[in-house]
Every structure is written in C-alpha cells, then in structure tokens.
Tab-separated table of C-alpha atoms in Angstrom:
chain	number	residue	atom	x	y	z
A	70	UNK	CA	44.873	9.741	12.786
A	71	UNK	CA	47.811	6.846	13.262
A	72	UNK	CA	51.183	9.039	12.681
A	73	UNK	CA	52.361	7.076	9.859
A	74	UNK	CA	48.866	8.161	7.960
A	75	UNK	CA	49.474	11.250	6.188
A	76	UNK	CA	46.697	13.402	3.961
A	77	UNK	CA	47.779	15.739	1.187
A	78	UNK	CA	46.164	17.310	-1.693
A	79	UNK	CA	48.623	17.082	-4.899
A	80	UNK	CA	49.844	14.555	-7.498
A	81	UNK	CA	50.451	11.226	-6.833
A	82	UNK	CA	52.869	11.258	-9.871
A	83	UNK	CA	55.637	13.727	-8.035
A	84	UNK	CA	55.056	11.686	-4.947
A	85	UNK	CA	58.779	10.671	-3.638
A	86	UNK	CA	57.744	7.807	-2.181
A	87	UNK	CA	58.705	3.793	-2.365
A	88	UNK	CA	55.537	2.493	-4.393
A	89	UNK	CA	52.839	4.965	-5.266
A	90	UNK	CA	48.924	2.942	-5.429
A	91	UNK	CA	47.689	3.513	-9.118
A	92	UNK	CA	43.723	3.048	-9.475
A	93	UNK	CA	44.147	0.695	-12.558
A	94	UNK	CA	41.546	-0.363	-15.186
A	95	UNK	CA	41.850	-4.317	-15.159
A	96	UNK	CA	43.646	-4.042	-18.483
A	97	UNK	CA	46.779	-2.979	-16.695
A	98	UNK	CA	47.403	-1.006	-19.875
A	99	UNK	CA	46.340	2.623	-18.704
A	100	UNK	CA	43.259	4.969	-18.728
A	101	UNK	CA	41.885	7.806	-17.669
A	102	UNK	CA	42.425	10.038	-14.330
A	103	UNK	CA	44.653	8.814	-11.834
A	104	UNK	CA	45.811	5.293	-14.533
A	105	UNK	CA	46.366	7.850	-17.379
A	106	UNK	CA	48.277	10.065	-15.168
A	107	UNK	CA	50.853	7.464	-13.933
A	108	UNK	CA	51.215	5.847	-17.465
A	109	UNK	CA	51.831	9.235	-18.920
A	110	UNK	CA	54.559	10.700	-16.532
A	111	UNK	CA	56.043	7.323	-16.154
A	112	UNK	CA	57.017	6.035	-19.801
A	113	UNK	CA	57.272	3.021	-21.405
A	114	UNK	CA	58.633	1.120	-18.917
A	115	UNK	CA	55.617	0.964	-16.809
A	116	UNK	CA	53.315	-0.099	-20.051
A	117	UNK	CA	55.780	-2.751	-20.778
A	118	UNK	CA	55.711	-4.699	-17.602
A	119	UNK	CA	52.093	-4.285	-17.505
A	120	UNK	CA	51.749	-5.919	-21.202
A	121	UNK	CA	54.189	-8.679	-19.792
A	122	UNK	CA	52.033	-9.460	-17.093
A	123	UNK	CA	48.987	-9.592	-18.908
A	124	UNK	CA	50.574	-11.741	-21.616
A	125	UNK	CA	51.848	-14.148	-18.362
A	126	UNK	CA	50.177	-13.963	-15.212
A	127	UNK	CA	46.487	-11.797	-16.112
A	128	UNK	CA	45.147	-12.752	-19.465
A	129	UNK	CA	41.512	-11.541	-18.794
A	130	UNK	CA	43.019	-8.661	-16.612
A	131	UNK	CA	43.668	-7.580	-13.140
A	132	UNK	CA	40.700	-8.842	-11.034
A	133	UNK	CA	38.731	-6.053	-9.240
A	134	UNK	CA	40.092	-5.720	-5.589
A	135	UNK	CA	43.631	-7.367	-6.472
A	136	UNK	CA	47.028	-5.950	-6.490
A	137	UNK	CA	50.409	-6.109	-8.723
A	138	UNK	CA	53.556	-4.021	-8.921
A	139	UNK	CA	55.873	-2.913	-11.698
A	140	UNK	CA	58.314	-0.618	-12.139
A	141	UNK	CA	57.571	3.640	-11.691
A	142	UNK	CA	59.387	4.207	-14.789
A	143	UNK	CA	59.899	7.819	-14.749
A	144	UNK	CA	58.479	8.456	-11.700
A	145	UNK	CA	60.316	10.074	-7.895
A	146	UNK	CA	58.515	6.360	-6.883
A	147	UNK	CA	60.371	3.225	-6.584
A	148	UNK	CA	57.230	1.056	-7.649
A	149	UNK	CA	54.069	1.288	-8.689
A	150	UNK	CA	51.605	-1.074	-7.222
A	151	UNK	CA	48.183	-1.709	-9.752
A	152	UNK	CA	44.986	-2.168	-8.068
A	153	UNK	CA	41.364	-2.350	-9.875
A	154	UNK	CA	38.993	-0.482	-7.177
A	155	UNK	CA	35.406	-1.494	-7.925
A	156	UNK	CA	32.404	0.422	-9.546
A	157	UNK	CA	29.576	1.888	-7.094
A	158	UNK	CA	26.495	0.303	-6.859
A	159	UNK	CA	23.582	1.803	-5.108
A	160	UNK	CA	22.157	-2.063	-5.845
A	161	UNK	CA	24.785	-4.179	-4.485
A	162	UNK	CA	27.677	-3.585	-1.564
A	163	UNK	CA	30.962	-3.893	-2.797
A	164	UNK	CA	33.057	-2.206	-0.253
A	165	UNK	CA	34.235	-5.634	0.309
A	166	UNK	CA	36.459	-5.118	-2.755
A	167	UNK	CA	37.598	-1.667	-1.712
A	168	UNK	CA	38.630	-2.815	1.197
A	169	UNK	CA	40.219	-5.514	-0.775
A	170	UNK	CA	42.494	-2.783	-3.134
A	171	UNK	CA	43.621	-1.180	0.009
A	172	UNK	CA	44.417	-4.328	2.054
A	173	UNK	CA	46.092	-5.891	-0.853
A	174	UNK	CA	48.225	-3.341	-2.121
A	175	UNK	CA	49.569	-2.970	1.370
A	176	UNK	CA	50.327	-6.892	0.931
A	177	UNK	CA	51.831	-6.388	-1.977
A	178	UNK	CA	53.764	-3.452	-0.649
A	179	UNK	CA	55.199	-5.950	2.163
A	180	UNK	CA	56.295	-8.260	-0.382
A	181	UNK	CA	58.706	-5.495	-2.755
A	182	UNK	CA	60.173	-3.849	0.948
A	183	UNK	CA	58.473	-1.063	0.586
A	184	UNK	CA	58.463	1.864	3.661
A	185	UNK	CA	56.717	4.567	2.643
A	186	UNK	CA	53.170	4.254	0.096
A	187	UNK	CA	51.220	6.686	-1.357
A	188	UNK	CA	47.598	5.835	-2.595
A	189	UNK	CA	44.943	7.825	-4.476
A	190	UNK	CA	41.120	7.958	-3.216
A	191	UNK	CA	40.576	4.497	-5.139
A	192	UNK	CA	37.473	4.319	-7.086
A	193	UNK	CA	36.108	8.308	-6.287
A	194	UNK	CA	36.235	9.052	-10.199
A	195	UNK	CA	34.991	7.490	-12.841
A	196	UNK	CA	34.004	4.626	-10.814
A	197	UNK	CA	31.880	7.057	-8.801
A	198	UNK	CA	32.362	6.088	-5.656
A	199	UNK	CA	30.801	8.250	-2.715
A	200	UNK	CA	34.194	10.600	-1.769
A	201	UNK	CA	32.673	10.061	1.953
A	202	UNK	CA	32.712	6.631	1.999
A	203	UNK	CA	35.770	5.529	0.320
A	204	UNK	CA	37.307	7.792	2.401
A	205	UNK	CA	36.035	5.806	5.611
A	206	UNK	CA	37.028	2.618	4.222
A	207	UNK	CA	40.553	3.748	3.124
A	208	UNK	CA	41.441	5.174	6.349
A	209	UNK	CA	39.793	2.299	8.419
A	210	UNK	CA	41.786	-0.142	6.256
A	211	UNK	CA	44.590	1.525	6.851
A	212	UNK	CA	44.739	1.769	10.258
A	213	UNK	CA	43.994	-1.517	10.983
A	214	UNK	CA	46.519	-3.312	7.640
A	215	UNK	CA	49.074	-0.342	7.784
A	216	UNK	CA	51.314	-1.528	11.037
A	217	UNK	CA	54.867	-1.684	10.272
A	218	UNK	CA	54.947	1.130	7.302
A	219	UNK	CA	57.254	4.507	7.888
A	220	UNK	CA	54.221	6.543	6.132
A	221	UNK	CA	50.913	5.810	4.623
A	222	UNK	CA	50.124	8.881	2.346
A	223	UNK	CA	47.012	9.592	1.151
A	224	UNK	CA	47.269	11.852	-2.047
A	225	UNK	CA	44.389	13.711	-2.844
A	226	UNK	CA	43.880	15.378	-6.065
A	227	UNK	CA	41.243	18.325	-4.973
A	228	UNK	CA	40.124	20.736	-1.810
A	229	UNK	CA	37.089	18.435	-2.221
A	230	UNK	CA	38.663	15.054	-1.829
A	231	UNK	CA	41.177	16.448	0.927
A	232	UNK	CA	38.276	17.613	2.873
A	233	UNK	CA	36.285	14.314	2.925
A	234	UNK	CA	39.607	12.162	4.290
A	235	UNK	CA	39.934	14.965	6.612
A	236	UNK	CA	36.644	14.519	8.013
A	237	UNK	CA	36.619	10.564	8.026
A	238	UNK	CA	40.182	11.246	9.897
C-alpha cells in the first residue's frame, strides 16, 4: 500500500484530520450510520451549511457520486467533505459512481487545501455494497487520484470492514 494510505478501524468522528469523507444521503441533511454519526457529534453548524447549500446550490440534493464541503462543526476535523455513494445493484454496474465519490472528494479536498483525509468504506451499509469490492475500488482510486496528499486514511468502523481493505491492500 502507497505510504500516504493508511487503514484503521475506529470513528471517523474523533478522526484529527483536515476534512473527514461523510457518506451523505443526497439530502445533505443527515441520516443514519456514518451521516447520522457526523451530524450528531458535529452540531448545528454542519446542518446549517448543508440547509444553505441545498436552499442555493442543490435543490433536488447532492447527486450520487458528487462531492461538497462544509464546516466539521464540533469535530477534531477541519472540514467535512459530503459525498452520496451509490446503492448496489446486482442488475446494473455502478462502480462508476463509487469511483466517482472517491475521486471527487479528493477534488474537492484539493480545492479547501486540505493534507490529510479520512474517508469511511462509502456505500458498505445501508447501501449494501459488497465490503470486498468497495474496498478494491476505494483503494484503487486512491492510489491512482491520491498523489500529493500527506495521508489518505481509511477509517473503518469494524474487524470486518478492516479486514476486507486489508486484503484488497
């Protein structure tokens, strides 16, 4: 693995890092797992930007496989940088768009100055996305987008999850 990829198994939410990746719902406005998480431990702040940039910029949402940042609020991070990973489908391939969530937070990581990023395994809950898999793509897209960042940390929230990035490592 590249040196500035790093795997760990914790919370993304006590992650002292510039921009932490949150795994968004398109609303912007929080959610379950990883969303709820972020919202929760980072305040109001975070939900304010988010209802400002809905009300300006994303009026039908975040499109699947973009990228936005806001505030961390509360959070060790600097930023947090939004990104809707897709749904799996056993009937259609849409690793395109995870791909996509990876390659554009990392753009939009450029764009705030950010050094050091910590992401989530996009799209491996609810969205029920083979752990295996998204674990290839992440780390493949990371190699090959990542150049120029001091670290590129992959927080995992479970043995399980740690293991698969291992292995795709």
């Amino acid at each position: 693995m590249p040196t500035n990829i790093t795997l760990v198994q914790g919370d993304i939410t006590e992650q002292d890092v510039d921009a932490v990746v949150n795994a968004a719902n398109s609303s912007l406005l929080g959610g379950g797992g990883v969303d709820g998480a972020i919202h929760r431990k980072g305040g109001s702040d975070i939900i304010a930007e988010c209802r400002k940039l809905r009300a300006e910029r994303y009026g039908r949402g975040l499109p699947t496989g973009q990228a936005v940042a806001t505030t961390a609020g509360r959070l060790p991070a600097r930023w947090v940088i939004h990104t809707v990973g897709p749904v799996w489908s056993q009937e259609e391939d849409r690793s395109d768009l995870l791909v996509s969530c990876h390659r554009e937070s990392l753009r939009v990581a450029r764009e705030i100055g950010a050094r050091t990023i910590a992401f989530p395994a996009i799209s491996t809950g609810v969205y029920r996305w083979p752990l295996d898999d998204a674990a290839r793509i992440a780390l493949r897209t990371l190699r090959e987008e990542g150049e120029g960042f001091a670290e590129l940390r992959l927080v995992l929230f479970d043995q399980r999850s740690y293991d698969a990035f291992q292995a795709a490592g």
